[in-house]
PDB file of N, CA, C and O in Angstrom:
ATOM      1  N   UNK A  16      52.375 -42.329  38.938  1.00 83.00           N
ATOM      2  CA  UNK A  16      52.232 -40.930  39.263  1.00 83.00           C
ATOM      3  C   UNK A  16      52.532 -40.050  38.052  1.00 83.00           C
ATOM      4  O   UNK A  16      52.008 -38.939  37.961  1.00 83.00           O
ATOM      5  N   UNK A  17      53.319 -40.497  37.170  1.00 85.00           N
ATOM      6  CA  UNK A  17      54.057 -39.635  35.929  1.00 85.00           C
ATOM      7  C   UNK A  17      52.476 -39.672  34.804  1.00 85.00           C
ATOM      8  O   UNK A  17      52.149 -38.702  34.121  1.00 85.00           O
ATOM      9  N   UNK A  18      51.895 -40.650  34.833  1.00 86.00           N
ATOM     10  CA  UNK A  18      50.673 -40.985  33.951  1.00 86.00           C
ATOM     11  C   UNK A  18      50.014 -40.205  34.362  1.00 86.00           C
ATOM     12  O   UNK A  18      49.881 -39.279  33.563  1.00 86.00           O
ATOM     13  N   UNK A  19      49.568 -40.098  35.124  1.00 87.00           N
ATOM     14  CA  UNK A  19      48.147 -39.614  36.165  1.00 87.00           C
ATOM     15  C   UNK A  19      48.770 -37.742  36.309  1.00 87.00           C
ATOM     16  O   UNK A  19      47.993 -36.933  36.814  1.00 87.00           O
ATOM     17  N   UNK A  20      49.676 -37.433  35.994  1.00 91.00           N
ATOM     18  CA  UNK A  20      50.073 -36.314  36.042  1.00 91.00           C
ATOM     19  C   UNK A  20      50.042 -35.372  34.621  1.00 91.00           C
ATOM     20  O   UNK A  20      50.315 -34.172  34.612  1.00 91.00           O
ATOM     21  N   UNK A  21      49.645 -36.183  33.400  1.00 90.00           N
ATOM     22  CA  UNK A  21      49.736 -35.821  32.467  1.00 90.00           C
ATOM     23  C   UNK A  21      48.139 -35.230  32.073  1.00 90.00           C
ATOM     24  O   UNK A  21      47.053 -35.613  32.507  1.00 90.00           O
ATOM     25  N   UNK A  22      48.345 -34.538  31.438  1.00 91.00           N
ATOM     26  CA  UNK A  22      46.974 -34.198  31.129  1.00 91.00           C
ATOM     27  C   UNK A  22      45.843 -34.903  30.031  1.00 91.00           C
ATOM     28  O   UNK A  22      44.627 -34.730  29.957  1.00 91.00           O
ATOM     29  N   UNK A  23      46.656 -35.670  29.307  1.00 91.00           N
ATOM     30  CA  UNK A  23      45.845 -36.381  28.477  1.00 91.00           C
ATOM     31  C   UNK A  23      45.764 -37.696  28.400  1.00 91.00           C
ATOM     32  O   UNK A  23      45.377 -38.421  27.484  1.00 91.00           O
ATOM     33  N   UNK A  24      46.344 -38.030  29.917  1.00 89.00           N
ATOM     34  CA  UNK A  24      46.267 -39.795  29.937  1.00 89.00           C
ATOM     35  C   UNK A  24      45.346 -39.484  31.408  1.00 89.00           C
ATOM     36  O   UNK A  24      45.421 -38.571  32.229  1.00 89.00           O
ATOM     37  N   UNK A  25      44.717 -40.342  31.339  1.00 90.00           N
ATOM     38  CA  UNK A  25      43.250 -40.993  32.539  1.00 90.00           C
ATOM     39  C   UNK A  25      43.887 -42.096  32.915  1.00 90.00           C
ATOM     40  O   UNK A  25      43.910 -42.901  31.984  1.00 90.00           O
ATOM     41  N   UNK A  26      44.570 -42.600  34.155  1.00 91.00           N
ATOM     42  CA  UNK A  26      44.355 -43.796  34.574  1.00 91.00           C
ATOM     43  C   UNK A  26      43.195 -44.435  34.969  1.00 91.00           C
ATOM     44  O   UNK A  26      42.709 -43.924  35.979  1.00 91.00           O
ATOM     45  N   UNK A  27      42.640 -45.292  34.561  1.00 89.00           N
ATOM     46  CA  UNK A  27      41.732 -45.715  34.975  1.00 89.00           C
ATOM     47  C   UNK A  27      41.473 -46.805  36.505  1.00 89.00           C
ATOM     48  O   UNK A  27      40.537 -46.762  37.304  1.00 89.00           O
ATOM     49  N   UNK A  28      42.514 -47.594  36.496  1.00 88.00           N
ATOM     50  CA  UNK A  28      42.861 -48.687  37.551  1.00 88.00           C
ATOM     51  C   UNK A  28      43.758 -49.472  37.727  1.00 88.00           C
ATOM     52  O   UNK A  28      43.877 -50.209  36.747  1.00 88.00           O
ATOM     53  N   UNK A  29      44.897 -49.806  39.001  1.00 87.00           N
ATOM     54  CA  UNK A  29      45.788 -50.205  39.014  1.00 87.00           C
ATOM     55  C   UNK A  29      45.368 -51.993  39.514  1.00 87.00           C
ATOM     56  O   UNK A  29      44.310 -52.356  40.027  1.00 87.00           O
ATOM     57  N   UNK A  30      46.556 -52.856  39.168  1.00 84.00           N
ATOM     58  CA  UNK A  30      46.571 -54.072  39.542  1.00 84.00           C
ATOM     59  C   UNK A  30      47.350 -54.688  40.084  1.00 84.00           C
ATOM     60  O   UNK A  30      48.472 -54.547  39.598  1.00 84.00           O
ATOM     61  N   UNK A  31      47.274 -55.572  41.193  1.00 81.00           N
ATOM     62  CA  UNK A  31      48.769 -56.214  41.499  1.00 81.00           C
ATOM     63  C   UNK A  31      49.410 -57.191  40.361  1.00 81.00           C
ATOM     64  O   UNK A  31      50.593 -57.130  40.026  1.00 81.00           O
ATOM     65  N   UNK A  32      48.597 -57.969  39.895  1.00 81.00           N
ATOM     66  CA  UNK A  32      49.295 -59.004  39.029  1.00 81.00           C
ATOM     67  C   UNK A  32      48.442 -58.845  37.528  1.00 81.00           C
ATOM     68  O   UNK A  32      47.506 -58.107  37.221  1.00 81.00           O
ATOM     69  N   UNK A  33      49.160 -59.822  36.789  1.00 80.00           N
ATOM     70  CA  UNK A  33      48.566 -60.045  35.364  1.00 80.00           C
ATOM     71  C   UNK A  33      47.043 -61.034  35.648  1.00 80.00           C
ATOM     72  O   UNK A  33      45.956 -60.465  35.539  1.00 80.00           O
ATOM     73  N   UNK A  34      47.092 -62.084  35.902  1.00 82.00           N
ATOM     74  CA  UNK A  34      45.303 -61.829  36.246  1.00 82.00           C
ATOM     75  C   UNK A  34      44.665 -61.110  36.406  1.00 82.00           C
ATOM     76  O   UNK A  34      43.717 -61.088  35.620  1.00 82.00           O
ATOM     77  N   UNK A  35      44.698 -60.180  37.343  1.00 85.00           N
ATOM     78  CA  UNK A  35      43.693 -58.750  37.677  1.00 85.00           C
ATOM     79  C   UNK A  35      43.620 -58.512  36.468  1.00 85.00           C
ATOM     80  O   UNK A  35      42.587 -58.794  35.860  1.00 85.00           O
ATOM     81  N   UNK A  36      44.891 -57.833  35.721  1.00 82.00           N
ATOM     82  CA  UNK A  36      45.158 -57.409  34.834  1.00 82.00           C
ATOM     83  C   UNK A  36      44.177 -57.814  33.560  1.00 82.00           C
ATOM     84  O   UNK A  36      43.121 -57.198  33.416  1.00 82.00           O
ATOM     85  N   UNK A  37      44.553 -58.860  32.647  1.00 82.00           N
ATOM     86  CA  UNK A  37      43.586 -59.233  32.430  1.00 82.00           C
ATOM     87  C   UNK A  37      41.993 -59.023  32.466  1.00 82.00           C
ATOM     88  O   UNK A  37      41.214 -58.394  31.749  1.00 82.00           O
ATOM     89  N   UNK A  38      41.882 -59.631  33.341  1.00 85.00           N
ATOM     90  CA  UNK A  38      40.138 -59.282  33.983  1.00 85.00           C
ATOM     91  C   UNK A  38      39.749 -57.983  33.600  1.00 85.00           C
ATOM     92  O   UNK A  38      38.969 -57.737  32.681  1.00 85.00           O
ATOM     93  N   UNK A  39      40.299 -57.168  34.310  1.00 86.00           N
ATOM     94  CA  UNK A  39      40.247 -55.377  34.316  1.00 86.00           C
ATOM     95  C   UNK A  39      40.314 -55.284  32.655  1.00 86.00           C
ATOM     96  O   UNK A  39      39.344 -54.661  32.224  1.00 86.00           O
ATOM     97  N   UNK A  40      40.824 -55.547  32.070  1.00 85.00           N
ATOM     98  CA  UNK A  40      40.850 -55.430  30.474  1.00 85.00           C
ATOM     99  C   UNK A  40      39.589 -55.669  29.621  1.00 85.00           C
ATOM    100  O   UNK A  40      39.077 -54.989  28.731  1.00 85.00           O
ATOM    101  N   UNK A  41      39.229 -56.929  30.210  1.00 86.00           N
ATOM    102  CA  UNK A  41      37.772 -57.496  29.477  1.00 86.00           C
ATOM    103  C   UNK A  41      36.471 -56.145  29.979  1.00 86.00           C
ATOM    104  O   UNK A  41      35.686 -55.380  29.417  1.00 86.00           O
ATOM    105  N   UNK A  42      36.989 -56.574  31.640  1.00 88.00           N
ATOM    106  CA  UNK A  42      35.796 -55.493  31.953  1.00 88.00           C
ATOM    107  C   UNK A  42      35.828 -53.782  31.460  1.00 88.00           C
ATOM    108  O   UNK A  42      34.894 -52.980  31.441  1.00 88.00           O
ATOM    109  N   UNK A  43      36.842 -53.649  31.196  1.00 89.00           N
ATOM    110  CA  UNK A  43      37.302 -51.900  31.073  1.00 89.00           C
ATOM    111  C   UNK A  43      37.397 -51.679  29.478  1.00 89.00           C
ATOM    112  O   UNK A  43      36.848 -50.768  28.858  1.00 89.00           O
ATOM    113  N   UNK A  44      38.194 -52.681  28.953  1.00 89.00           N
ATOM    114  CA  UNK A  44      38.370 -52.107  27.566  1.00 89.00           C
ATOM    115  C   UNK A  44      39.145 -50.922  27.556  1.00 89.00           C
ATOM    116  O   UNK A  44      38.623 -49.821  27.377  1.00 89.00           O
ATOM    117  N   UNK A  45      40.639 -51.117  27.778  1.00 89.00           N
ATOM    118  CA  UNK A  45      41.459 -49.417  28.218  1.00 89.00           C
ATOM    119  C   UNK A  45      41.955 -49.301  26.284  1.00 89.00           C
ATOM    120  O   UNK A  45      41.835 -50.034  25.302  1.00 89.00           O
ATOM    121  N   UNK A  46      42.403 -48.239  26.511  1.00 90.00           N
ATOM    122  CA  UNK A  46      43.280 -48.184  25.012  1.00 90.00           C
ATOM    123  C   UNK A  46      44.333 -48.575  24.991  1.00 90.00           C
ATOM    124  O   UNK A  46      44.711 -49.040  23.915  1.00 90.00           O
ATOM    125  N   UNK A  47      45.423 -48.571  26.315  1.00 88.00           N
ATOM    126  CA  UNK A  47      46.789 -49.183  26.701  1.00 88.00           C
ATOM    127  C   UNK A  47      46.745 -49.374  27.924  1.00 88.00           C
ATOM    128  O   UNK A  47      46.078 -48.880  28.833  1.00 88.00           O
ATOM    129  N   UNK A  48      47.961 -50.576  27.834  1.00 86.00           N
ATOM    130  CA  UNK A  48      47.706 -51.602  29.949  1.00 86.00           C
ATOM    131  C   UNK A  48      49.296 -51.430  29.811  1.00 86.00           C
ATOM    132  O   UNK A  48      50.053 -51.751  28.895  1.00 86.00           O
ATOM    133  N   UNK A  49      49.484 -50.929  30.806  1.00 86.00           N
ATOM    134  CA  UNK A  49      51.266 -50.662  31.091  1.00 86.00           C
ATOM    135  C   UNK A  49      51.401 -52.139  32.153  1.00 86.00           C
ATOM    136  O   UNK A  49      50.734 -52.453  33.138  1.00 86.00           O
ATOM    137  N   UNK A  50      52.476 -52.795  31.518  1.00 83.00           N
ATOM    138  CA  UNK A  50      52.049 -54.191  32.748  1.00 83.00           C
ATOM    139  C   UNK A  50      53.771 -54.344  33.367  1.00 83.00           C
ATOM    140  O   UNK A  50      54.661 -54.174  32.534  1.00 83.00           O
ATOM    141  N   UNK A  51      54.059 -54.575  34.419  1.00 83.00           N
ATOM    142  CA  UNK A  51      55.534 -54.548  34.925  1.00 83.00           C
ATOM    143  C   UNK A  51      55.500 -56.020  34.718  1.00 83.00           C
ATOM    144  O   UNK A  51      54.530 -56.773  34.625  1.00 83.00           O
ATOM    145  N   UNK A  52      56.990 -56.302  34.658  1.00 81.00           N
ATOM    146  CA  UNK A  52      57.288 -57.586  33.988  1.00 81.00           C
ATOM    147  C   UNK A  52      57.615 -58.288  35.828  1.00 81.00           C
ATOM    148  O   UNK A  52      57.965 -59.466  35.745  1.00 81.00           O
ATOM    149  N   UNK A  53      57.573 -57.921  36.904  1.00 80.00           N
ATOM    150  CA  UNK A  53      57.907 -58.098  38.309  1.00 80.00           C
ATOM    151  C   UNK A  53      56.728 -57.656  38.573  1.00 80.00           C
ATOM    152  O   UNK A  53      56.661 -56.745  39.399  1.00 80.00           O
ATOM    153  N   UNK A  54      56.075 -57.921  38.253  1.00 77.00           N
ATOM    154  CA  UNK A  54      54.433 -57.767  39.434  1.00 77.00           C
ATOM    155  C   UNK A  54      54.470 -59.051  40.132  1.00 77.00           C
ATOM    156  O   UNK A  54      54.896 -60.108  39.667  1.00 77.00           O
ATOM    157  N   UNK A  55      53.983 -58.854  41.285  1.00 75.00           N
ATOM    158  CA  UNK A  55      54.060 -59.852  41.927  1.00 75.00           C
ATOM    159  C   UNK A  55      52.691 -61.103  42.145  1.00 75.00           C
ATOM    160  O   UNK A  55      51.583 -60.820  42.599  1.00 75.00           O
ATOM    161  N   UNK A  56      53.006 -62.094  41.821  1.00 72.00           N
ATOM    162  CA  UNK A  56      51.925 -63.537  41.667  1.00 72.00           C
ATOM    163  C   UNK A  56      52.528 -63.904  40.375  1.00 72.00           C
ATOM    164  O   UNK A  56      53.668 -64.335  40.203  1.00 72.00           O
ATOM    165  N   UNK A  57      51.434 -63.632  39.305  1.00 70.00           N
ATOM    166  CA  UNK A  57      51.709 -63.823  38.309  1.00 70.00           C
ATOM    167  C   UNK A  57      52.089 -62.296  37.379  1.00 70.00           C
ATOM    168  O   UNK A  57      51.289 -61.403  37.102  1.00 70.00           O
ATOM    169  N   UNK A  58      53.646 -62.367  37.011  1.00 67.00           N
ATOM    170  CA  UNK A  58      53.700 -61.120  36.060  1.00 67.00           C
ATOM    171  C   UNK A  58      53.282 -61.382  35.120  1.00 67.00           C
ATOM    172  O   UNK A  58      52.747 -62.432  34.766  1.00 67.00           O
ATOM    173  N   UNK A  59      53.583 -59.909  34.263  1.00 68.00           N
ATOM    174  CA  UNK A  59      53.294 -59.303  33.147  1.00 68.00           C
ATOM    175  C   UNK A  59      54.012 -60.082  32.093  1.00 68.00           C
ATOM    176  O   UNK A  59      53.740 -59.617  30.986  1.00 68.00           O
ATOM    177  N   UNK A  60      55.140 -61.483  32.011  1.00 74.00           N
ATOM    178  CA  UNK A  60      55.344 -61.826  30.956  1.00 74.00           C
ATOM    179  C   UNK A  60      55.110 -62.840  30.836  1.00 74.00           C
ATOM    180  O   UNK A  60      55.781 -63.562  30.100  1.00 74.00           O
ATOM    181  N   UNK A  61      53.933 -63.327  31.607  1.00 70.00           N
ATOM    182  CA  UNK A  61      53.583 -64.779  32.143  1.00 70.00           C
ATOM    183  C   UNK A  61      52.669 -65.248  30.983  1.00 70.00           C
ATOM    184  O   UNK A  61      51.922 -66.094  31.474  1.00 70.00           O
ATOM    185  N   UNK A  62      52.439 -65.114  29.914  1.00 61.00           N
ATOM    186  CA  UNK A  62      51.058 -65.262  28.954  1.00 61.00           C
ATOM    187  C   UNK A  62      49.971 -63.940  28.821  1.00 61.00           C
ATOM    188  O   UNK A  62      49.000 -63.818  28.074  1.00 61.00           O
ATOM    189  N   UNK A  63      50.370 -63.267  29.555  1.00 73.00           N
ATOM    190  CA  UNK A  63      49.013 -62.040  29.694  1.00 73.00           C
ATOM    191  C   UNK A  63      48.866 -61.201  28.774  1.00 73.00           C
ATOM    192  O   UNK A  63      47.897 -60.839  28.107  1.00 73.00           O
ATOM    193  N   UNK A  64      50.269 -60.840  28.816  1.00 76.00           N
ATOM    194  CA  UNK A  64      49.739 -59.748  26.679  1.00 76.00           C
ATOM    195  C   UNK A  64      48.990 -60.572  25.843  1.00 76.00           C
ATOM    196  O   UNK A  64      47.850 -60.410  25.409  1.00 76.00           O
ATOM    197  N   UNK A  65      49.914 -61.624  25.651  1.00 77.00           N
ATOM    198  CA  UNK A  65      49.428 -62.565  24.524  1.00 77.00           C
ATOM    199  C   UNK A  65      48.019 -62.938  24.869  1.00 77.00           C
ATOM    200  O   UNK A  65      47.345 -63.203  23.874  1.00 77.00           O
ATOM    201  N   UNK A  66      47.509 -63.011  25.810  1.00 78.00           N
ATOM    202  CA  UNK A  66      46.007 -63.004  26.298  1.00 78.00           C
ATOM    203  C   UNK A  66      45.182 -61.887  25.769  1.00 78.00           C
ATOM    204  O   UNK A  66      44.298 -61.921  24.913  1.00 78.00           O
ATOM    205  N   UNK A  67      45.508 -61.195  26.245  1.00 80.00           N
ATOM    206  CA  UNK A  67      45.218 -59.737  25.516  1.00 80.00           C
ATOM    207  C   UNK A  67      44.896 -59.303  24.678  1.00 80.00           C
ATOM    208  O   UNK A  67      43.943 -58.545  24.496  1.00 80.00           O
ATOM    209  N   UNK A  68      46.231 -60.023  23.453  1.00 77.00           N
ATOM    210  CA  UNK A  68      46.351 -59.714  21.957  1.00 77.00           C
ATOM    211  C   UNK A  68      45.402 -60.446  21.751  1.00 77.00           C
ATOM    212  O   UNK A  68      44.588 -59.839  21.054  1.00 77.00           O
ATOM    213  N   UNK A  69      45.042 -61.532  22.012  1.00 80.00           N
ATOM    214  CA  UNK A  69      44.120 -62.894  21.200  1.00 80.00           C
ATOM    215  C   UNK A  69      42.618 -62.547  21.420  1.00 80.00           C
ATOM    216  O   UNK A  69      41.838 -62.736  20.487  1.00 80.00           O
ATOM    217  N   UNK A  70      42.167 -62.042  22.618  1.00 81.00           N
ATOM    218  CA  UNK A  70      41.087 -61.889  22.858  1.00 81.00           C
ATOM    219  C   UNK A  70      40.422 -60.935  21.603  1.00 81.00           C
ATOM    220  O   UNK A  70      40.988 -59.961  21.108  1.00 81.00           O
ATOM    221  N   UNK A  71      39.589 -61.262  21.363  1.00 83.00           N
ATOM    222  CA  UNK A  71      38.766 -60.379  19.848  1.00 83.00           C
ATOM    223  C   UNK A  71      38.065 -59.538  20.391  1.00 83.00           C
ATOM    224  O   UNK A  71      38.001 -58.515  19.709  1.00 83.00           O
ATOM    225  N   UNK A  72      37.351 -59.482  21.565  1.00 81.00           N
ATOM    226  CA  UNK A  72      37.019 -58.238  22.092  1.00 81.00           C
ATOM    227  C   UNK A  72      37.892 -57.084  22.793  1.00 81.00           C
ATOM    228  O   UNK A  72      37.649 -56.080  23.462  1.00 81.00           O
ATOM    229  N   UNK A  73      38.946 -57.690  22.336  1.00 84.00           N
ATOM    230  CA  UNK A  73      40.152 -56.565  23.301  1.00 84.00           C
ATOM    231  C   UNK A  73      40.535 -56.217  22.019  1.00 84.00           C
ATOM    232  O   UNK A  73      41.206 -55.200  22.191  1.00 84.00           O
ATOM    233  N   UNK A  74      40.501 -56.495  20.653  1.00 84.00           N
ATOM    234  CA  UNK A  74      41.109 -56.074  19.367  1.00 84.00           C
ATOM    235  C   UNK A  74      41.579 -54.720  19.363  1.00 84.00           C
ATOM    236  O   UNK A  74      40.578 -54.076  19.678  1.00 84.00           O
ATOM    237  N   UNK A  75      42.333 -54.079  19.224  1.00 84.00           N
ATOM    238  CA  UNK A  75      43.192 -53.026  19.487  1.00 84.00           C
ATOM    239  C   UNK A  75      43.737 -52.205  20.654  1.00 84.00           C
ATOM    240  O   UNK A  75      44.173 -51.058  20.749  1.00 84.00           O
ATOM    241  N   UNK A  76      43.542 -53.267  21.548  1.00 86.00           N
ATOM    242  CA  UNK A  76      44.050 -53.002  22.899  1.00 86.00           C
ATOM    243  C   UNK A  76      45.793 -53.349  22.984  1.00 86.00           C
ATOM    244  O   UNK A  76      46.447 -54.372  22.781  1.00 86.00           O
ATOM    245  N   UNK A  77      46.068 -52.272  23.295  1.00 86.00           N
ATOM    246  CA  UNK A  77      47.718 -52.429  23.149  1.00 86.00           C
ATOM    247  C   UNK A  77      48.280 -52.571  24.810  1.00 86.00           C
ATOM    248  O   UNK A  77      47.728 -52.310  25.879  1.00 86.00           O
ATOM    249  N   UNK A  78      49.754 -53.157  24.438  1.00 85.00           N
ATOM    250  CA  UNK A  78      50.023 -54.190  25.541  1.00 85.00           C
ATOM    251  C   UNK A  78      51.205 -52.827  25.510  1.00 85.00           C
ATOM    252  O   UNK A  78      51.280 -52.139  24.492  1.00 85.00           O
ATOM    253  N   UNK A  79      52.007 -52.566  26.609  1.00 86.00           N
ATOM    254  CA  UNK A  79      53.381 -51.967  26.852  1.00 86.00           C
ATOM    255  C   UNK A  79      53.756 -53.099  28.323  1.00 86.00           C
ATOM    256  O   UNK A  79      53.286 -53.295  29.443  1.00 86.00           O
ATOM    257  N   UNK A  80      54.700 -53.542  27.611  1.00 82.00           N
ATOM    258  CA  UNK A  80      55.629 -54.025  29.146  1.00 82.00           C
ATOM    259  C   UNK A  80      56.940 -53.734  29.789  1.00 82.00           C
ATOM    260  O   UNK A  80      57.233 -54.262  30.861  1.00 82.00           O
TER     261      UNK A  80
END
């Protein structure tokens, strides 16, 4: 709600877990993925930044956890 309230950040789409997460990344291409480290399935410190980081089409896609 604090994001989405700001005027110069766009959320684009929320996720339950770091898979979605992921996925949504390849398909979206965001500029930053805010990922909770307690998402529930698989979290945010499960391999998924580092997924992220590695992917070459995500190349300057920044991770916050």
């Amino acid at each position: 709600m604090l994001l989405e309230a700001a005027d110069d950040i766009e959320v684009i789409a929320r996720r339950s877990n770091g898979d979605q997460a992921v996925e949504l990344s390849r398909a979206e291409r965001p500029d930053v993925i805010l990922m909770d480290i307690r998402m529930p399935g698989t979290d945010g410190l499960d391999g998924h930044p580092s997924q992220i980081a590695a992917a070459d089409a995500l190349n300057g896609v920044k991770v916050v956890i």
